[in-house]
mmCIF file of C-alpha atoms in Angstrom:
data_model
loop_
_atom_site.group_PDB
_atom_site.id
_atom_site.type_symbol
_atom_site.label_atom_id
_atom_site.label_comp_id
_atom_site.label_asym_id
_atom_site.label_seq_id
_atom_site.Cartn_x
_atom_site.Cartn_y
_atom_site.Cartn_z
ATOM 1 C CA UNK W 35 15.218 16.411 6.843
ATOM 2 C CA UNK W 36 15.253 20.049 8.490
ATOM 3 C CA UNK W 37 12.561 21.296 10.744
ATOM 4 C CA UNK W 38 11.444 23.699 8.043
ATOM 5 C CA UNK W 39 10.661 20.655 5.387
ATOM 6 C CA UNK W 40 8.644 18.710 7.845
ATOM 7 C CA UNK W 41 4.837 19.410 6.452
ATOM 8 C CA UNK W 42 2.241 21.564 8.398
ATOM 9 C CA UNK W 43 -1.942 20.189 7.983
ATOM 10 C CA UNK W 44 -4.607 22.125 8.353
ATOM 11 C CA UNK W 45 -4.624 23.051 11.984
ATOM 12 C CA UNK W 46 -0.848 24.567 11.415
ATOM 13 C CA UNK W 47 -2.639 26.393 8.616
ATOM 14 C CA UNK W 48 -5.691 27.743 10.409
ATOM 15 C CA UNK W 49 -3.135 29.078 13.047
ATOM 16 C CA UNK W 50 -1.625 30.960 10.734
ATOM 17 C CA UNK W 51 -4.416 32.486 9.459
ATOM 18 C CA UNK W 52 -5.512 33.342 13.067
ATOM 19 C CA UNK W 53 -1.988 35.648 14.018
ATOM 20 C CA UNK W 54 -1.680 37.199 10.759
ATOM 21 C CA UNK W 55 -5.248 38.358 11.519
ATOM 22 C CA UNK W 56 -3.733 39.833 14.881
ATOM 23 C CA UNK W 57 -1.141 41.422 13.300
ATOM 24 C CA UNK W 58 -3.423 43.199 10.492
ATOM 25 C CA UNK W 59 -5.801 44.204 13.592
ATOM 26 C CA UNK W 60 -2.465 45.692 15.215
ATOM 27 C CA UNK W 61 -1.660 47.457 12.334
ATOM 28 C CA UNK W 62 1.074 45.706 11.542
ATOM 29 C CA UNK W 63 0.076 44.826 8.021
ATOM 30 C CA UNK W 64 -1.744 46.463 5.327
ATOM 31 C CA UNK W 65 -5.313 44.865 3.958
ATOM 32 C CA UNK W 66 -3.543 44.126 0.910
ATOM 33 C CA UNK W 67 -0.439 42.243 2.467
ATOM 34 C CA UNK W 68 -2.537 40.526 4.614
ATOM 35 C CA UNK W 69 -4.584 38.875 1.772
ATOM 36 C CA UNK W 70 -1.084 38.238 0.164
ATOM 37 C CA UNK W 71 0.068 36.505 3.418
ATOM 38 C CA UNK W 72 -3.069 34.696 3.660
ATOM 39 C CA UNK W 73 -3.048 33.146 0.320
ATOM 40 C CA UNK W 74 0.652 31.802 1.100
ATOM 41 C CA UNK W 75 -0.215 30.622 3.962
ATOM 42 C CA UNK W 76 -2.839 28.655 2.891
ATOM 43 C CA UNK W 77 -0.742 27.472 0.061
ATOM 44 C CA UNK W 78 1.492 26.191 2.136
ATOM 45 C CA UNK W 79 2.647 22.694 2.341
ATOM 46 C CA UNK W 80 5.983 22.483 4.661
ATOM 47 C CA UNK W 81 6.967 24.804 8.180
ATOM 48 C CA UNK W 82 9.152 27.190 6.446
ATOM 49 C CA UNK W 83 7.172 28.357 3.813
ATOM 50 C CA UNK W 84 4.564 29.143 7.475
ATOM 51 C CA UNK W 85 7.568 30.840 9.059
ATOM 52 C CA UNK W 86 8.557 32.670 6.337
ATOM 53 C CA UNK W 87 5.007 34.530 6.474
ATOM 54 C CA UNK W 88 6.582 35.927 9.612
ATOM 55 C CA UNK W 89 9.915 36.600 9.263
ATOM 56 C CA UNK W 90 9.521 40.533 9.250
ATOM 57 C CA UNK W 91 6.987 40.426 12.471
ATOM 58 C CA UNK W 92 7.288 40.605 15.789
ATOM 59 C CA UNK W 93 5.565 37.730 18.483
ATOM 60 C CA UNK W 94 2.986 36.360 18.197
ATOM 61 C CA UNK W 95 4.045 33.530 15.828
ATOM 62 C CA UNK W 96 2.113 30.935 15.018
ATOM 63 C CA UNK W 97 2.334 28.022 17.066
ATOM 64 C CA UNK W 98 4.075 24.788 15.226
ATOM 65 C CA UNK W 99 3.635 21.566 16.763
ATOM 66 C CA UNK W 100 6.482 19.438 17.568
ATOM 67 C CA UNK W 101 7.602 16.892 15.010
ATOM 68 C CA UNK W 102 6.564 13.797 15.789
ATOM 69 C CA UNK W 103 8.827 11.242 15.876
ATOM 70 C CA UNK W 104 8.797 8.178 13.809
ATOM 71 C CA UNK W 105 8.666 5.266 14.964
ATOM 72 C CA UNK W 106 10.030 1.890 12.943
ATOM 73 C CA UNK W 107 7.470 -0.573 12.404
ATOM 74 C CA UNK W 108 7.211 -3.813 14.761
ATOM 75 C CA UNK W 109 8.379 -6.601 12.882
ATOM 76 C CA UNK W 110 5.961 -9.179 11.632
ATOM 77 C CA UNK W 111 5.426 -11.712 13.888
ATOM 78 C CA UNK W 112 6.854 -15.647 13.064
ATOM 79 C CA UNK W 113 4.879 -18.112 11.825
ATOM 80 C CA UNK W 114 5.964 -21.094 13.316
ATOM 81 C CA UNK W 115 6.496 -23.748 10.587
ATOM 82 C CA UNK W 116 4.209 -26.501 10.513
ATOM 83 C CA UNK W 117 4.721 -29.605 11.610
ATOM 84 C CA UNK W 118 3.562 -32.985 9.844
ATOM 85 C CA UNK W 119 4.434 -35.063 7.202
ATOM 86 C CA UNK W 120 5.282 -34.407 3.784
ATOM 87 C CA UNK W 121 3.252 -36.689 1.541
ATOM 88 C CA UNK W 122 5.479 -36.182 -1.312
ATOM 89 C CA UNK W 123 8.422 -37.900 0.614
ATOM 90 C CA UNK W 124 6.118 -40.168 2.931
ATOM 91 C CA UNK W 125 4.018 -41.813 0.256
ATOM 92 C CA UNK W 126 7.270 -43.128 -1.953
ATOM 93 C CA UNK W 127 9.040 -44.096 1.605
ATOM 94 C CA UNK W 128 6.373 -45.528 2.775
ATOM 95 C CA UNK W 129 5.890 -47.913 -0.428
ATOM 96 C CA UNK W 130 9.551 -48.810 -0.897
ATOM 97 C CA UNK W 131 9.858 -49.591 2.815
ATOM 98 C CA UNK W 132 6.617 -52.291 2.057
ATOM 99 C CA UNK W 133 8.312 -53.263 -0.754
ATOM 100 C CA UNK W 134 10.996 -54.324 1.357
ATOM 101 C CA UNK W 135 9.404 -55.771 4.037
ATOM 102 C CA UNK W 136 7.311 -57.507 1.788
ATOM 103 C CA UNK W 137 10.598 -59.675 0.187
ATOM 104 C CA UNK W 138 11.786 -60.324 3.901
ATOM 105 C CA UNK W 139 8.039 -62.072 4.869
ATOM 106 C CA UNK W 140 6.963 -63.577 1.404
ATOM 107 C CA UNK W 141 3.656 -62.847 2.079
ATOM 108 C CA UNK W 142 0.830 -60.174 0.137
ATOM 109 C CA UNK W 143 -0.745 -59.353 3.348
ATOM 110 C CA UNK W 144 1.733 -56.622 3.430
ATOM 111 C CA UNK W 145 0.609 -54.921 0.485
ATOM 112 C CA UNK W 146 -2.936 -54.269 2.300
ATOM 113 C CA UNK W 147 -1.086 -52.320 4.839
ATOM 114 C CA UNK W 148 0.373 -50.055 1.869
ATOM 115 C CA UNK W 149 -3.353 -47.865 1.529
ATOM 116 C CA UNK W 150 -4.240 -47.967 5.638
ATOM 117 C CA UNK W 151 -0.571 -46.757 6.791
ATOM 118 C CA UNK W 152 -0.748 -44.044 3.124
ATOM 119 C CA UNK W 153 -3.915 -42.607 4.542
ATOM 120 C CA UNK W 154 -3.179 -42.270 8.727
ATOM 121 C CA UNK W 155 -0.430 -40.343 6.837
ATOM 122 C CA UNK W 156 -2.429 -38.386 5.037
ATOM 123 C CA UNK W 157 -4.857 -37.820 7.917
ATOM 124 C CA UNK W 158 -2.521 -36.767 10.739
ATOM 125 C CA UNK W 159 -1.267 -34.399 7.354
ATOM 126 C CA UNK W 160 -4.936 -32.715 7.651
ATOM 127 C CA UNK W 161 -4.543 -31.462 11.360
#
């Protein structure tokens, strides 16, 4: 984009407004080309159609303010991942691995373990 597409506001505007009033006082420009000039120039959405306005006059010009530069946007910050344990996997695991144990001991006192051990899981999950 060229300096004369970047847009002007209101202050660029009023600034304008304030030198062509200078140069009607200096004679410069008739009552009715000023009011012309004037319109434009609050019409006017981007630096050229502003500098334009004074093409044909001597200093003063109005006084643009530099383009600002852009800067890129900071990047969002990371979310570490959280950390604990995924019931869907832990629950199943959890129940084969009782299973298991519970063939090797021959004993149902392992199945009572199955619902304490399921909800420390589920617990340390919730922190």
């Amino acid at each position: 984009m060229g300096d004369r597409e970047i847009r002007v506001g209101d202050a660029e505007r009023e600034d304008a407004l304030r030198v062509l009033g200078e140069h009607l006082s200096a004679g410069r420009l008739d009552v009715d080309e000023y009011g012309e000039r004037t319109a434009r120039a609050t019409a006017a959405r981007n630096r050229g159609e502003l500098l334009d306005l004074f093409s044909d006059l001597p200093h003063p010009h109005p006084a643009l303010s530099a383009p600002v530069p852009v800067r890129p946007m900071p990047a969002p910050p990371v979310v570490p991942a959280r950390r604990g344990v995924n019931m869907a996997v832990a629950g199943p695991a959890v129940l084969i691995g009782f299973v298991v144990l519970a063939g090797f001991v021959k004993t149902s006192f392992v199945f009572v373990l199955i619902p304490l051990v399921l909800f420390l899981l589920a617990r340390d999950r919730r922190r």
